[in-house]
Coordinates of C-alpha atoms in Angstrom, one line a residue:
R936 CA 61.9 175.7 123.4
P937 CA 58.8 174.9 125.4
P938 CA 56.0 177.5 125.5
R939 CA 55.8 179.8 128.4
G940 CA 53.8 178.4 131.3
A941 CA 54.3 174.8 130.2
S942 CA 54.5 172.2 133.0
P943 CA 57.9 170.9 134.1
S944 CA 57.3 167.5 132.5
C945 CA 56.6 169.1 129.1
A946 CA 59.8 171.2 129.5
A947 CA 61.8 168.0 130.3
M948 CA 60.4 166.2 127.2
A949 CA 61.3 169.2 125.1
G950 CA 64.8 169.2 126.4
E951 CA 65.2 165.5 125.7
Q952 CA 64.0 166.0 122.1
S953 CA 66.4 168.8 121.6
A954 CA 69.3 166.8 122.9
A955 CA 68.3 163.8 120.6
L956 CA 68.2 166.1 117.6
E957 CA 71.7 167.5 118.4
L958 CA 73.1 163.9 118.8
K959 CA 71.5 162.8 115.6
G960 CA 73.0 165.8 113.8
D961 CA 76.5 164.9 115.2
R962 CA 76.2 161.3 114.0
R963 CA 75.0 162.5 110.6
L964 CA 78.1 164.7 110.3
V965 CA 80.4 161.8 111.2
A966 CA 78.7 159.4 108.8
A967 CA 79.1 162.0 106.0
G968 CA 82.9 161.9 106.5
G969 CA 83.2 165.5 107.4
A970 CA 86.4 167.1 108.7
S971 CA 85.2 166.9 112.2
F972 CA 85.6 163.6 113.9
A973 CA 84.1 162.4 117.2
P974 CA 86.1 162.5 120.4
A975 CA 89.6 161.2 120.2
A976 CA 90.6 157.9 121.9
G977 CA 90.5 158.0 125.7
T978 CA 87.1 159.7 126.0
A979 CA 85.2 156.5 126.1
A980 CA 83.6 155.4 129.3
A981 CA 86.0 153.9 131.8
G982 CA 86.2 150.2 131.5
S983 CA 84.6 150.0 128.1
D984 CA 86.0 147.9 125.2
E985 CA 86.9 151.1 123.3
E986 CA 89.2 152.3 126.1
N987 CA 90.7 148.9 126.6
W988 CA 91.6 148.5 123.0
G989 CA 93.0 152.0 122.8
G990 CA 90.7 153.2 120.1
S991 CA 87.4 155.1 119.6
L992 CA 84.5 153.6 117.6
T993 CA 82.8 157.0 117.1
G994 CA 84.4 159.3 114.5
R995 CA 86.9 156.6 113.4
I996 CA 88.8 157.0 110.2
P997 CA 86.8 155.4 107.3
L998 CA 88.2 152.3 105.7
Q999 CA 88.6 154.0 102.3
D1000 CA 90.8 156.7 103.9
L1001 CA 93.3 154.3 105.3
P1002 CA 96.7 154.1 103.7
A1003 CA 97.2 151.6 100.9
L1004 CA 98.3 148.1 101.9
P1005 CA 102.1 147.4 101.6
S1006 CA 103.4 146.6 98.2
R1007 CA 104.0 143.0 97.3
G1008 CA 107.5 141.7 97.3
Q1009 CA 109.1 140.7 94.0
G1010 CA 109.0 137.0 95.0
F1011 CA 105.2 137.2 95.1
F1012 CA 105.2 137.6 91.3
M1013 CA 108.3 135.7 90.3
E1014 CA 108.3 132.6 92.6
P1015 CA 105.0 131.2 91.2
L1016 CA 106.6 130.9 87.7
C1017 CA 108.8 128.2 89.2
G1018 CA 105.8 126.3 90.6
I1019 CA 103.9 126.6 87.4
F1020 CA 106.8 125.3 85.4
V1021 CA 107.4 122.3 87.7
V1022 CA 103.8 121.2 87.7
G1023 CA 103.4 121.7 84.0
I1024 CA 106.5 119.7 83.1
C1025 CA 105.6 116.9 85.5
S1026 CA 102.0 116.8 84.1
M1027 CA 103.2 116.7 80.5
L1028 CA 105.8 114.0 81.4
F1029 CA 103.3 111.6 83.0
V1030 CA 100.6 112.2 80.4
G1031 CA 103.1 111.6 77.6
M1032 CA 104.5 108.5 79.2
V1033 CA 101.1 106.9 79.7
H1034 CA 100.0 107.7 76.2
A1035 CA 103.3 106.4 74.8
I1036 CA 103.0 103.1 76.6
G1037 CA 99.4 102.7 75.5
A1038 CA 100.2 103.5 71.9
S1039 CA 103.0 100.9 71.8
K1040 CA 100.5 98.2 72.8
E1041 CA 97.6 99.5 70.7
D1042 CA 97.8 96.6 68.2
L1043 CA 97.7 94.0 71.0
K1044 CA 94.6 95.2 72.6
E1045 CA 91.5 93.1 72.5
E1046 CA 88.0 93.6 73.8
G1047 CA 87.6 92.6 77.4
V1048 CA 89.4 93.2 80.7
E1049 CA 92.8 93.8 79.2
K1050 CA 91.5 96.7 77.1
E1051 CA 89.7 98.3 80.1
L1052 CA 92.9 98.1 82.1
S1053 CA 94.9 99.7 79.3
V1054 CA 92.5 102.6 79.0
L1055 CA 92.2 103.2 82.8
P1056 CA 95.7 104.8 83.2
V1057 CA 94.9 107.3 80.5
Y1058 CA 91.8 108.5 82.4
L1059 CA 93.7 108.5 85.7
V1060 CA 96.7 110.5 84.4
W1061 CA 94.5 113.2 82.9
A1062 CA 92.5 113.4 86.1
E1063 CA 95.7 113.8 88.1
A1064 CA 96.9 116.6 85.8
G1065 CA 93.6 118.4 86.2
V1066 CA 93.6 118.1 90.0
A1067 CA 97.2 119.4 90.1
A1068 CA 96.2 122.4 87.9
L1069 CA 93.3 123.2 90.1
C1070 CA 95.4 123.0 93.2
V1071 CA 97.9 125.4 91.7
L1072 CA 95.2 127.9 90.8
F1073 CA 93.8 127.8 94.4
L1074 CA 97.2 128.3 95.9
L1075 CA 98.0 131.3 93.7
F1076 CA 94.6 133.1 93.7
G1077 CA 92.7 131.6 96.7
G1078 CA 94.1 134.1 99.2
A1079 CA 93.6 131.6 102.0
G1080 CA 94.3 132.8 105.5
V1081 CA 94.8 136.5 104.5
I1082 CA 93.4 138.8 107.2
R1083 CA 91.5 141.4 105.1
R1084 CA 90.6 144.9 106.1
S1085 CA 87.0 145.3 107.4
E1086 CA 85.0 147.0 110.1
K1087 CA 85.7 144.0 112.4
T1088 CA 89.5 143.7 111.8
C1089 CA 90.5 147.4 111.6
Y1090 CA 88.7 148.8 114.6
P1091 CA 89.0 150.0 117.2
M1092 CA 92.3 151.5 116.1
P1093 CA 95.1 151.9 118.6
A1094 CA 95.4 155.5 119.8
E1095 CA 99.0 156.1 118.6
V1096 CA 98.3 154.7 115.1
E1097 CA 95.1 156.8 114.8
Q1098 CA 96.9 159.9 115.9
R1099 CA 99.7 159.5 113.3
L1100 CA 97.2 158.9 110.6
R1101 CA 95.2 162.0 111.5
T1102 CA 98.3 164.1 111.5
H1103 CA 99.5 162.5 108.2
R1104 CA 102.7 161.2 109.9
S1105 CA 104.5 158.0 108.8
L1106 CA 103.9 154.8 110.7
E1107 CA 107.5 153.8 110.3
G1108 CA 109.2 153.0 113.6
L1109 CA 106.1 151.8 115.2
T1110 CA 106.0 148.2 116.5
N1111 CA 102.9 146.0 116.5
V1112 CA 100.5 147.0 119.3
E1113 CA 99.7 144.3 121.9
G1114 CA 96.0 143.8 122.5
P1115 CA 93.7 141.8 124.9
E1116 CA 94.1 138.1 125.1
K1117 CA 97.5 138.0 123.3
S1118 CA 96.1 139.6 120.1
S1119 CA 98.1 142.2 118.2
Y1120 CA 97.5 145.1 115.8
C1121 CA 99.7 145.0 112.7
V1122 CA 100.9 148.6 111.9
R1123 CA 101.7 147.6 108.3
C1124 CA 98.3 146.0 107.4
L1125 CA 96.3 148.0 110.0
V1126 CA 94.4 145.0 111.1
W1127 CA 93.9 143.2 114.4
R1128 CA 95.4 139.7 114.4
P1129 CA 93.7 137.0 116.5
P1130 CA 95.5 135.6 119.5
V1131 CA 98.4 133.2 118.7
T1132 CA 97.8 129.6 119.7
A1133 CA 99.6 126.4 119.1
K1134 CA 97.2 125.6 116.2
D1135 CA 96.6 129.1 114.9
K1136 CA 99.7 131.2 114.3
T1137 CA 99.4 134.6 112.8
H1138 CA 102.3 136.1 110.8
H1139 CA 103.1 139.0 108.5
C1140 CA 104.8 137.6 105.5
V1141 CA 107.5 139.9 104.1
V1142 CA 107.1 138.4 100.6
C1143 CA 103.3 138.4 100.4
S1144 CA 103.2 141.7 102.5
R1145 CA 100.0 140.5 104.2
C1146 CA 99.0 139.2 107.6
V1147 CA 97.8 135.6 107.5
R1148 CA 96.4 133.3 110.1
G1149 CA 97.1 129.6 110.5
F1150 CA 100.6 130.2 109.1
D1151 CA 102.8 127.2 108.5
H1152 CA 105.5 128.4 106.1
H1153 CA 106.1 130.5 102.9
C1154 CA 106.5 128.3 99.9
G1155 CA 109.3 129.6 97.7
V1156 CA 108.2 127.4 94.8
F1157 CA 104.7 128.8 94.5
G1158 CA 105.3 132.1 96.1
R1159 CA 102.5 131.9 98.5
C1160 CA 102.1 131.3 102.3
I1161 CA 101.0 127.8 103.2
V1162 CA 98.4 128.2 105.9
R1163 CA 95.7 126.0 107.5
G1164 CA 93.2 127.1 104.9
N1165 CA 95.2 125.8 101.9
M1166 CA 97.2 123.1 103.5
P1167 CA 94.9 120.3 102.2
C1168 CA 95.3 121.6 98.7
F1169 CA 99.1 121.8 99.1
V1170 CA 99.2 118.2 100.3
V1171 CA 97.1 117.0 97.5
L1172 CA 99.3 118.8 95.0
I1173 CA 102.4 117.1 96.3
A1174 CA 100.6 113.7 96.3
M1175 CA 100.0 114.0 92.6
L1176 CA 103.7 113.3 92.0
P1177 CA 103.8 109.8 93.4
A1178 CA 100.3 109.3 92.0
G1179 CA 101.7 110.0 88.5
F1180 CA 104.5 107.5 89.0
A1181 CA 101.9 104.9 90.2
T1182 CA 99.7 105.6 87.1
A1183 CA 102.7 105.2 84.8
F1184 CA 103.5 101.9 86.5
L1185 CA 99.9 100.7 86.1
S1186 CA 100.1 101.5 82.4
I1187 CA 103.2 99.3 82.1
I1188 CA 101.5 96.5 83.9
A1189 CA 98.4 96.8 81.7
G1190 CA 100.6 96.7 78.6
G1191 CA 102.4 93.6 79.8
M1192 CA 99.1 91.8 80.4
S1193 CA 98.1 92.6 76.8
T1194 CA 101.4 91.3 75.5
R1195 CA 101.1 88.0 77.3
R1196 CA 97.5 87.7 76.1
A1197 CA 98.7 88.1 72.5

């Protein structure tokens, strides 16, 4: 409170300082995660982004207080076993084939070009097996395309979703909320999904139980969504199958050259 007899300008400055302290105290209370939240949705200034998106940036529900993400489907854990089995069997088949062909011609090998050609398929087939293993690991654990919860993706929260969470009501029955520019808010993952375009499709996978961007299809062999982020890896993995046949054929040719040389 300004002293008695102070000038009007001093009184105004004192009033501004008092208001600033009160505002700072309110922000400190919100940041501390107290029971009191800032104004509910709809109190933002007219025409602001907060009002357009249906949420309120001040006093929002903290990320750590959001409900847990949906449980993974059974296929998320069981389907990869099929992919691991297929890739493992094919890798062992091609490696064993190349080594068997090379061993049958071992006594015919001589120093020179023929020997180098007979050893080359062995290196190639092991390299192909290693690439296939790395591709499988990336598909299973890379998490490509998954829209993760963050300050950017979760907020501002639609008013109806936020109201249900504050009152501890279930979100069942709610449909995804349409946002600006054809974006949408997933009421299962509680994240904003980018606008759908011809080259960037967003989708909530019922097996993976996550929203992904750049969606192409869900692979039932590896139990993961194939998206734009892991599509090159998926293509390379498939290409290892004809590459294995080509390497085995090269090994047969190299063995035939050694036989004619003998």
